[in-house]
Amino acid sequence: MADVTRLEIAEHLSAHFANGGVSRSDLLIAAVGARPEVRAVLEQLPDRRYTDLRQVWEDLPAIPVGL
């Protein structure tokens, strides 16, 4: 999973915050077309509401911005 970056995650999720908060399940649905490694990282998120992408980074601090 070390090859997953915040940039790659953001490509799949950033547009989904436009209408307010989303759940962990919503994020997994948004990443349906992502690589399995990206989905595995997102599955590590706690089950809570996220109102912006920065909150995702708070819960995934070890994921690098880029390679």
Coordinates of N, CA, C and O in Angstrom, one line a residue:
M1 N 0.8 -1.2 0.0 CA 0.0 0.0 0.0 C 0.8 1.3 0.0 O 0.3 2.3 -0.1
A2 N 2.2 1.1 0.1 CA 3.0 2.2 0.2 C 3.0 3.0 -1.1 O 3.4 4.2 -1.1
D3 N 2.6 2.4 -2.2 CA 2.6 3.1 -3.5 C 1.3 4.0 -3.7 O 1.2 4.6 -4.7
V4 N 0.4 4.0 -2.7 CA -0.8 4.8 -2.8 C -0.4 6.2 -2.3 O 0.2 6.3 -1.3
T5 N -0.8 7.2 -3.0 CA -0.5 8.6 -2.6 C -1.8 9.4 -2.4 O -2.9 9.0 -2.8
R6 N -1.7 10.5 -1.7 CA -2.8 11.4 -1.5 C -3.3 12.0 -2.8 O -4.5 12.2 -2.9
L7 N -2.4 12.2 -3.7 CA -2.8 12.7 -5.0 C -3.7 11.7 -5.7 O -4.8 12.1 -6.3
E8 N -3.4 10.5 -5.7 CA -4.2 9.4 -6.3 C -5.6 9.3 -5.6 O -6.6 9.3 -6.3
I9 N -5.6 9.4 -4.3 CA -6.9 9.3 -3.6 C -7.7 10.5 -3.9 O -8.9 10.4 -4.2
A10 N -7.1 11.7 -3.9 CA -7.8 12.9 -4.2 C -8.5 12.9 -5.6 O -9.5 13.5 -5.8
E11 N -7.8 12.3 -6.6 CA -8.4 12.2 -7.9 C -9.7 11.5 -7.9 O -10.6 11.8 -8.7
H12 N -9.9 10.5 -7.0 CA -11.1 9.8 -6.9 C -12.2 10.4 -6.0 O -13.4 10.2 -6.2
L13 N -11.7 11.2 -5.0 CA -12.7 11.7 -4.0 C -13.0 13.2 -4.0 O -14.1 13.5 -3.5
S14 N -12.1 14.0 -4.5 CA -12.3 15.4 -4.3 C -13.6 16.0 -4.7 O -14.2 16.9 -4.1
A15 N -14.2 15.5 -5.8 CA -15.5 16.1 -6.3 C -16.6 15.7 -5.4 O -17.7 16.3 -5.5
H16 N -16.5 14.7 -4.6 CA -17.6 14.2 -3.8 C -17.9 15.0 -2.6 O -18.8 14.7 -1.8
F17 N -17.1 16.0 -2.3 CA -17.3 16.8 -1.1 C -18.1 18.1 -1.5 O -18.4 18.9 -0.6
A18 N -18.4 18.3 -2.7 CA -19.1 19.5 -3.2 C -20.5 19.7 -2.5 O -20.9 20.8 -2.3
N19 N -21.2 18.6 -2.2 CA -22.5 18.7 -1.7 C -22.6 18.5 -0.2 O -23.7 18.2 0.3
G20 N -21.5 18.6 0.5 CA -21.5 18.5 2.0 C -20.8 17.2 2.4 O -20.0 16.7 1.7
G21 N -21.1 16.8 3.6 CA -20.4 15.7 4.2 C -20.7 14.3 3.6 O -21.8 14.1 3.0
V22 N -19.8 13.5 3.6 CA -19.9 12.1 3.1 C -19.4 11.1 4.1 O -18.6 11.4 5.0
S23 N -19.9 9.9 4.0 CA -19.6 8.9 5.0 C -18.4 8.0 4.4 O -18.1 8.2 3.3
R24 N -17.9 7.2 5.2 CA -16.8 6.3 4.8 C -17.4 5.4 3.7 O -16.7 5.2 2.7
S25 N -18.6 4.9 3.8 CA -19.2 4.1 2.7 C -19.3 4.9 1.4 O -19.1 4.4 0.3
D26 N -19.7 6.2 1.5 CA -19.7 7.1 0.3 C -18.4 7.2 -0.3 O -18.3 7.2 -1.6
L27 N -17.3 7.3 0.5 CA -16.0 7.4 -0.1 C -15.6 6.1 -0.8 O -14.9 6.1 -1.9
L28 N -15.9 5.0 -0.2 CA -15.6 3.7 -0.9 C -16.4 3.6 -2.2 O -15.8 3.1 -3.2
I29 N -17.6 4.0 -2.2 CA -18.4 4.0 -3.5 C -17.8 4.9 -4.5 O -17.7 4.6 -5.7
A30 N -17.3 6.1 -4.1 CA -16.7 7.1 -5.0 C -15.4 6.5 -5.6 O -15.1 6.9 -6.7
A31 N -14.8 5.6 -4.9 CA -13.5 5.1 -5.4 C -13.7 3.7 -6.1 O -12.7 2.9 -6.2
V32 N -14.9 3.4 -6.5 CA -15.2 2.1 -7.1 C -14.2 1.8 -8.3 O -13.9 0.7 -8.5
G33 N -13.8 2.8 -9.0 CA -12.9 2.6 -10.2 C -11.5 2.7 -9.9 O -10.6 2.6 -10.7
A34 N -11.1 2.9 -8.6 CA -9.7 3.0 -8.2 C -9.1 1.7 -8.1 O -9.7 0.6 -8.0
R35 N -7.7 1.7 -8.1 CA -7.0 0.5 -7.9 C -7.3 -0.2 -6.6 O -7.7 0.5 -5.6
P36 N -7.2 -1.5 -6.5 CA -7.5 -2.2 -5.2 C -6.7 -1.7 -4.0 O -7.2 -1.6 -2.9
E37 N -5.5 -1.2 -4.3 CA -4.7 -0.7 -3.2 C -5.2 0.6 -2.6 O -5.2 0.8 -1.4
V38 N -5.8 1.4 -3.5 CA -6.5 2.7 -3.0 C -7.7 2.3 -2.2 O -7.9 2.9 -1.1
R39 N -8.5 1.4 -2.6 CA -9.7 1.0 -1.9 C -9.3 0.4 -0.5 O -9.9 0.6 0.5
A40 N -8.2 -0.4 -0.5 CA -7.7 -1.0 0.8 C -7.3 0.1 1.8 O -7.6 0.0 3.0
V41 N -6.7 1.2 1.3 CA -6.3 2.3 2.2 C -7.6 2.9 2.7 O -7.7 3.2 3.9
L42 N -8.6 3.2 1.8 CA -9.8 3.8 2.3 C -10.6 3.0 3.2 O -11.3 3.5 4.1
E43 N -10.5 1.7 3.1 CA -11.2 0.8 4.0 C -10.7 0.9 5.5 O -11.3 0.5 6.4
Q44 N -9.5 1.5 5.6 CA -8.9 1.7 7.0 C -9.5 2.9 7.7 O -9.3 3.1 8.9
L45 N -10.3 3.7 6.9 CA -10.9 4.9 7.6 C -11.9 4.6 8.6 O -12.6 3.6 8.4
P46 N -12.0 5.3 9.7 CA -13.1 5.1 10.6 C -14.4 5.4 10.0 O -14.5 6.2 9.1
D47 N -15.5 4.8 10.6 CA -16.8 5.1 10.1 C -17.3 6.4 10.7 O -17.9 6.4 11.8
R48 N -17.1 7.5 9.9 CA -17.6 8.8 10.4 C -17.9 9.7 9.2 O -17.7 9.3 8.1
R49 N -18.4 10.9 9.4 CA -18.7 11.8 8.3 C -17.5 12.6 8.1 O -16.8 13.1 9.0
Y50 N -17.2 12.9 6.8 CA -16.1 13.7 6.3 C -16.7 14.9 5.6 O -17.5 14.7 4.6
T51 N -16.4 16.1 6.0 CA -16.9 17.3 5.3 C -15.9 17.9 4.3 O -16.3 18.7 3.4
D52 N -14.6 17.5 4.4 CA -13.7 17.9 3.3 C -12.5 16.9 3.3 O -12.4 16.0 4.2
L53 N -11.7 16.9 2.3 CA -10.7 16.0 2.0 C -9.6 16.0 3.1 O -9.0 15.0 3.5
R54 N -9.4 17.2 3.7 CA -8.4 17.3 4.8 C -8.7 16.4 6.0 O -7.8 15.9 6.6
Q55 N -9.9 16.1 6.2 CA -10.3 15.2 7.3 C -9.9 13.8 7.0 O -9.5 13.0 7.9
V56 N -9.9 13.4 5.7 CA -9.4 12.1 5.3 C -7.9 12.0 5.6 O -7.4 11.0 6.1
W57 N -7.2 13.1 5.3 CA -5.7 13.0 5.6 C -5.4 12.9 7.1 O -4.4 12.3 7.5
E58 N -6.3 13.5 7.9 CA -6.1 13.4 9.3 C -6.2 12.0 9.8 O -5.5 11.5 10.7
D59 N -7.0 11.2 9.1 CA -7.2 9.8 9.5 C -6.2 8.9 8.8 O -6.2 7.7 9.1
L60 N -5.5 9.4 7.8 CA -4.5 8.6 7.0 C -3.2 9.4 7.0 O -2.7 9.7 5.9
P61 N -2.6 9.7 8.2 CA -1.4 10.5 8.2 C -0.2 9.9 7.5 O 0.7 10.6 7.1
A62 N -0.1 8.6 7.4 CA 1.1 8.0 6.8 C 1.1 7.9 5.3 O 2.1 7.6 4.7
I63 N 0.0 8.3 4.7 CA -0.1 8.3 3.2 C 0.7 9.5 2.7 O 0.4 10.6 3.0
P64 N 1.7 9.3 1.8 CA 2.4 10.4 1.3 C 1.7 11.2 0.3 O 0.7 10.7 -0.4
V65 N 2.1 12.5 0.1 CA 1.4 13.3 -0.9 C 1.7 12.8 -2.3 O 0.7 12.7 -3.1
G66 N 2.9 12.5 -2.6 CA 3.2 12.0 -3.9 C 4.4 11.0 -3.8 O 5.0 10.9 -2.7
L67 N 4.8 10.4 -4.9 CA 6.0 9.5 -4.8 C 7.3 10.3 -5.1 O 7.3 11.2 -5.7

